[in-house]
mmCIF file of C-alpha atoms in Angstrom:
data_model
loop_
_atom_site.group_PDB
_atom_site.id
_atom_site.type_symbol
_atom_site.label_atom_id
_atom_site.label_comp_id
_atom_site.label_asym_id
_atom_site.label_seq_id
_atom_site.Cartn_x
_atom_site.Cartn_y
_atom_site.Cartn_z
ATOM 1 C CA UNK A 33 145.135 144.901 93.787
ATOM 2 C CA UNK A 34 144.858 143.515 97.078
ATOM 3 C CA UNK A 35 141.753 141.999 97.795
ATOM 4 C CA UNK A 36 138.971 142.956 100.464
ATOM 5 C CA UNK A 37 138.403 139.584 102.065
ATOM 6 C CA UNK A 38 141.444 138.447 102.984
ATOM 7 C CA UNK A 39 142.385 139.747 106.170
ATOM 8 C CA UNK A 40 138.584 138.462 107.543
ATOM 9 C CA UNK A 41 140.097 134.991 106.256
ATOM 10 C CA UNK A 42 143.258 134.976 108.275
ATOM 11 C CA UNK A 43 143.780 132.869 111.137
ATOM 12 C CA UNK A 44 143.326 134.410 114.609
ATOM 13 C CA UNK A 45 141.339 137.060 113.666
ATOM 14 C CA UNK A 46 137.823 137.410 115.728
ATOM 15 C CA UNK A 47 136.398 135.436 118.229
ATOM 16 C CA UNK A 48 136.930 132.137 119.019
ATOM 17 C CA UNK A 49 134.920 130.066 121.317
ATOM 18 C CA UNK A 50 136.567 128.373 123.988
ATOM 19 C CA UNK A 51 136.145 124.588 124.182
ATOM 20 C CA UNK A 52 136.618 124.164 127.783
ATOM 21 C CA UNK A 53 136.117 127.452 129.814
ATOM 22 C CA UNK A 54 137.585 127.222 133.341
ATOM 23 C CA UNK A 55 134.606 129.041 135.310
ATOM 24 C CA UNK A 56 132.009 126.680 134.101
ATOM 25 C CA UNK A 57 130.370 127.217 137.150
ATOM 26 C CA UNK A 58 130.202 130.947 136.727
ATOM 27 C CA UNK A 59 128.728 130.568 133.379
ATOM 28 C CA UNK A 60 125.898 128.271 134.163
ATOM 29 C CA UNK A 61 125.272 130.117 137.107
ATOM 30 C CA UNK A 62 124.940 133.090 134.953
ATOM 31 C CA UNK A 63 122.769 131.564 131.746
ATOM 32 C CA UNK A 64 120.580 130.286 134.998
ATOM 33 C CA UNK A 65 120.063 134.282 135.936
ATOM 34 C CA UNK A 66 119.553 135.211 132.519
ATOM 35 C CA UNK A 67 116.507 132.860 132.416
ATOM 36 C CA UNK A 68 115.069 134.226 135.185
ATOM 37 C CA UNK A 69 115.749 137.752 133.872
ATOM 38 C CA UNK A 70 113.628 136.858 130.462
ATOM 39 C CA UNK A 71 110.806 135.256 132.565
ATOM 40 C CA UNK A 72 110.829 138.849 134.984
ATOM 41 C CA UNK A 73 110.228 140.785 131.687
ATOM 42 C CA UNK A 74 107.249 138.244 130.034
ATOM 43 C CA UNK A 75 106.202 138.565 133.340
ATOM 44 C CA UNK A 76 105.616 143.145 133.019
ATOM 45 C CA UNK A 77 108.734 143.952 135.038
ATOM 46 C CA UNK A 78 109.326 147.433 134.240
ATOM 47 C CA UNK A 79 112.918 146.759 135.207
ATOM 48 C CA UNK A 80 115.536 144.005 136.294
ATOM 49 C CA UNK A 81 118.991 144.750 137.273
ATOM 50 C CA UNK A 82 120.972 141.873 138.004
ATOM 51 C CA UNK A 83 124.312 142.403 139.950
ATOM 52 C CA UNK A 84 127.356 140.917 138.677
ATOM 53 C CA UNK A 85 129.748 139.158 140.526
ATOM 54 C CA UNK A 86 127.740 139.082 143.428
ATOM 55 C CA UNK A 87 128.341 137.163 146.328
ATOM 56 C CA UNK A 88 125.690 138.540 148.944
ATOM 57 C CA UNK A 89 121.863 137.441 149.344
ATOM 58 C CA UNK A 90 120.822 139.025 146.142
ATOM 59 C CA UNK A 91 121.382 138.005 142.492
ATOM 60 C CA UNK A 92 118.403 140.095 140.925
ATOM 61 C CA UNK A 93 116.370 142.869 141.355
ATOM 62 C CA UNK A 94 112.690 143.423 139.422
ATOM 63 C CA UNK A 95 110.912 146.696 140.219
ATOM 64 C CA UNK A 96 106.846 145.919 139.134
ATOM 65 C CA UNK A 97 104.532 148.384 138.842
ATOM 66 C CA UNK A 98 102.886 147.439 142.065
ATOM 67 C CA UNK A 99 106.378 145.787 144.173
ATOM 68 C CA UNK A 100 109.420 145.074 144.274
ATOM 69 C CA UNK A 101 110.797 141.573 144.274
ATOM 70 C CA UNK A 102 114.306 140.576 145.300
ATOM 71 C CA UNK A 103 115.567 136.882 143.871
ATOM 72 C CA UNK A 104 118.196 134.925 145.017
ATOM 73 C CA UNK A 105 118.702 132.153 142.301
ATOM 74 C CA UNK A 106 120.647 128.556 143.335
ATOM 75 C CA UNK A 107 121.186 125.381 141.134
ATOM 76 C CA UNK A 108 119.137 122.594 143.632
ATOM 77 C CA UNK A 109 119.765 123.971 147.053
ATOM 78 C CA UNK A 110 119.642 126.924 149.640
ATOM 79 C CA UNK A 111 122.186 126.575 152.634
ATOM 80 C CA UNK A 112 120.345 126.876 155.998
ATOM 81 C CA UNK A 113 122.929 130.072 156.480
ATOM 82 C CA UNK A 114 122.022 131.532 153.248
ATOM 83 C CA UNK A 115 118.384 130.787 153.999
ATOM 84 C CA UNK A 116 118.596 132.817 157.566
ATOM 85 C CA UNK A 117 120.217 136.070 155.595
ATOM 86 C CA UNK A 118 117.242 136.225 153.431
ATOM 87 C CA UNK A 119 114.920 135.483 156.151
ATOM 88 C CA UNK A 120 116.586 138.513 157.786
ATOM 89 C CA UNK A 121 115.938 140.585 154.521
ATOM 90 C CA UNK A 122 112.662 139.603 154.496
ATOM 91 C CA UNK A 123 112.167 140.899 157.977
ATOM 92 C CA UNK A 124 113.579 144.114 157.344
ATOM 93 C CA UNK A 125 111.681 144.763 154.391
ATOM 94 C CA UNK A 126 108.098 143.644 155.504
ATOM 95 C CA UNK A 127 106.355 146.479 156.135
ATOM 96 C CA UNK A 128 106.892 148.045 152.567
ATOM 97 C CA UNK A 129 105.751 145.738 149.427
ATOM 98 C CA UNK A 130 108.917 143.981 148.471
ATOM 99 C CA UNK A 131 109.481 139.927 148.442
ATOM 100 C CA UNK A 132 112.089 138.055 148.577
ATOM 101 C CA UNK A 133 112.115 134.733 146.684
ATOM 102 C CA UNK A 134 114.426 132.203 145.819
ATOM 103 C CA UNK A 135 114.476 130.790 142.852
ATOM 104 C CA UNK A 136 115.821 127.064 142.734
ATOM 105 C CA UNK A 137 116.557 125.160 139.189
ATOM 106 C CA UNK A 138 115.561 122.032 139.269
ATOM 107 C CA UNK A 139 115.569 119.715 136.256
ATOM 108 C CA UNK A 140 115.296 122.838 133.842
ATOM 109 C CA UNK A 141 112.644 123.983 135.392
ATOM 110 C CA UNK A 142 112.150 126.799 138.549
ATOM 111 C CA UNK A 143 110.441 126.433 141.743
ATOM 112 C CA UNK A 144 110.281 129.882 143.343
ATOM 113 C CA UNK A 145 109.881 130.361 147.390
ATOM 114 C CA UNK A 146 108.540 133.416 148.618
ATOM 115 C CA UNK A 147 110.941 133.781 152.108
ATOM 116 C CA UNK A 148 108.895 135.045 154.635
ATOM 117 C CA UNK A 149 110.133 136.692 157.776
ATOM 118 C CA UNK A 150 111.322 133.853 160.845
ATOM 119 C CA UNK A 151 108.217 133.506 163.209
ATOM 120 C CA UNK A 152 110.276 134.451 166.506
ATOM 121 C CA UNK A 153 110.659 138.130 165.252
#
């Protein structure tokens, strides 16, 4: 009779966590996302899409009943470049009802900038 249990008891078999991942960045980068995600939905987003892998202006998308708001989400700091691509986003999409914000983590907690659309425009 062979019993049930042993194979789950073997060595090697399921998942094992890695101690020191290599992308750390990647993955606090993405847990970062995933909190703004959660706070979209408490929030009534009717849905959130956020893009994997990214590296243009946008890391998430949040349709609301009554906009749409694009979100951009960095550790402590926006790069003037990164800051003018957005602002350029922001341009283009003024006259309908979508926002772009960025969303910058700051000792655990979020401090969210509405871009608006450069002055000179």
């Amino acid at each position: 009779m062979v019993n049930a249990n042993k194979a789950s008891r073997r060595k090697g078999w399921g998942y094992r966590k890695k101690k020191n991942p290599k992308n750390r960045n990647y993955v606090r980068g993405r847990a970062r996302e995933y909190r703004v995600i959660r706070r979209l939905l408490k929030e009534g987003a009717v849905w959130v899409v956020r893009s994997y892998a990214s590296h243009g202006p946008i890391d998430i998308t949040a349709v609301f009943p009554d906009r749409v708001r694009l979100i951009q989400v960095k550790k402590e700091y926006l790069p003037p470049k990164e800051r003018r691509e957005l602002e350029g986003l922001a341009l283009s999409f003024s006259a309908q009802n979508i926002q772009v914000e960025v969303w910058l983590s700051k000792n655990g907690r979020f401090q969210i900038e509405v871009i608006k659309p450069p002055r000179n425009s």
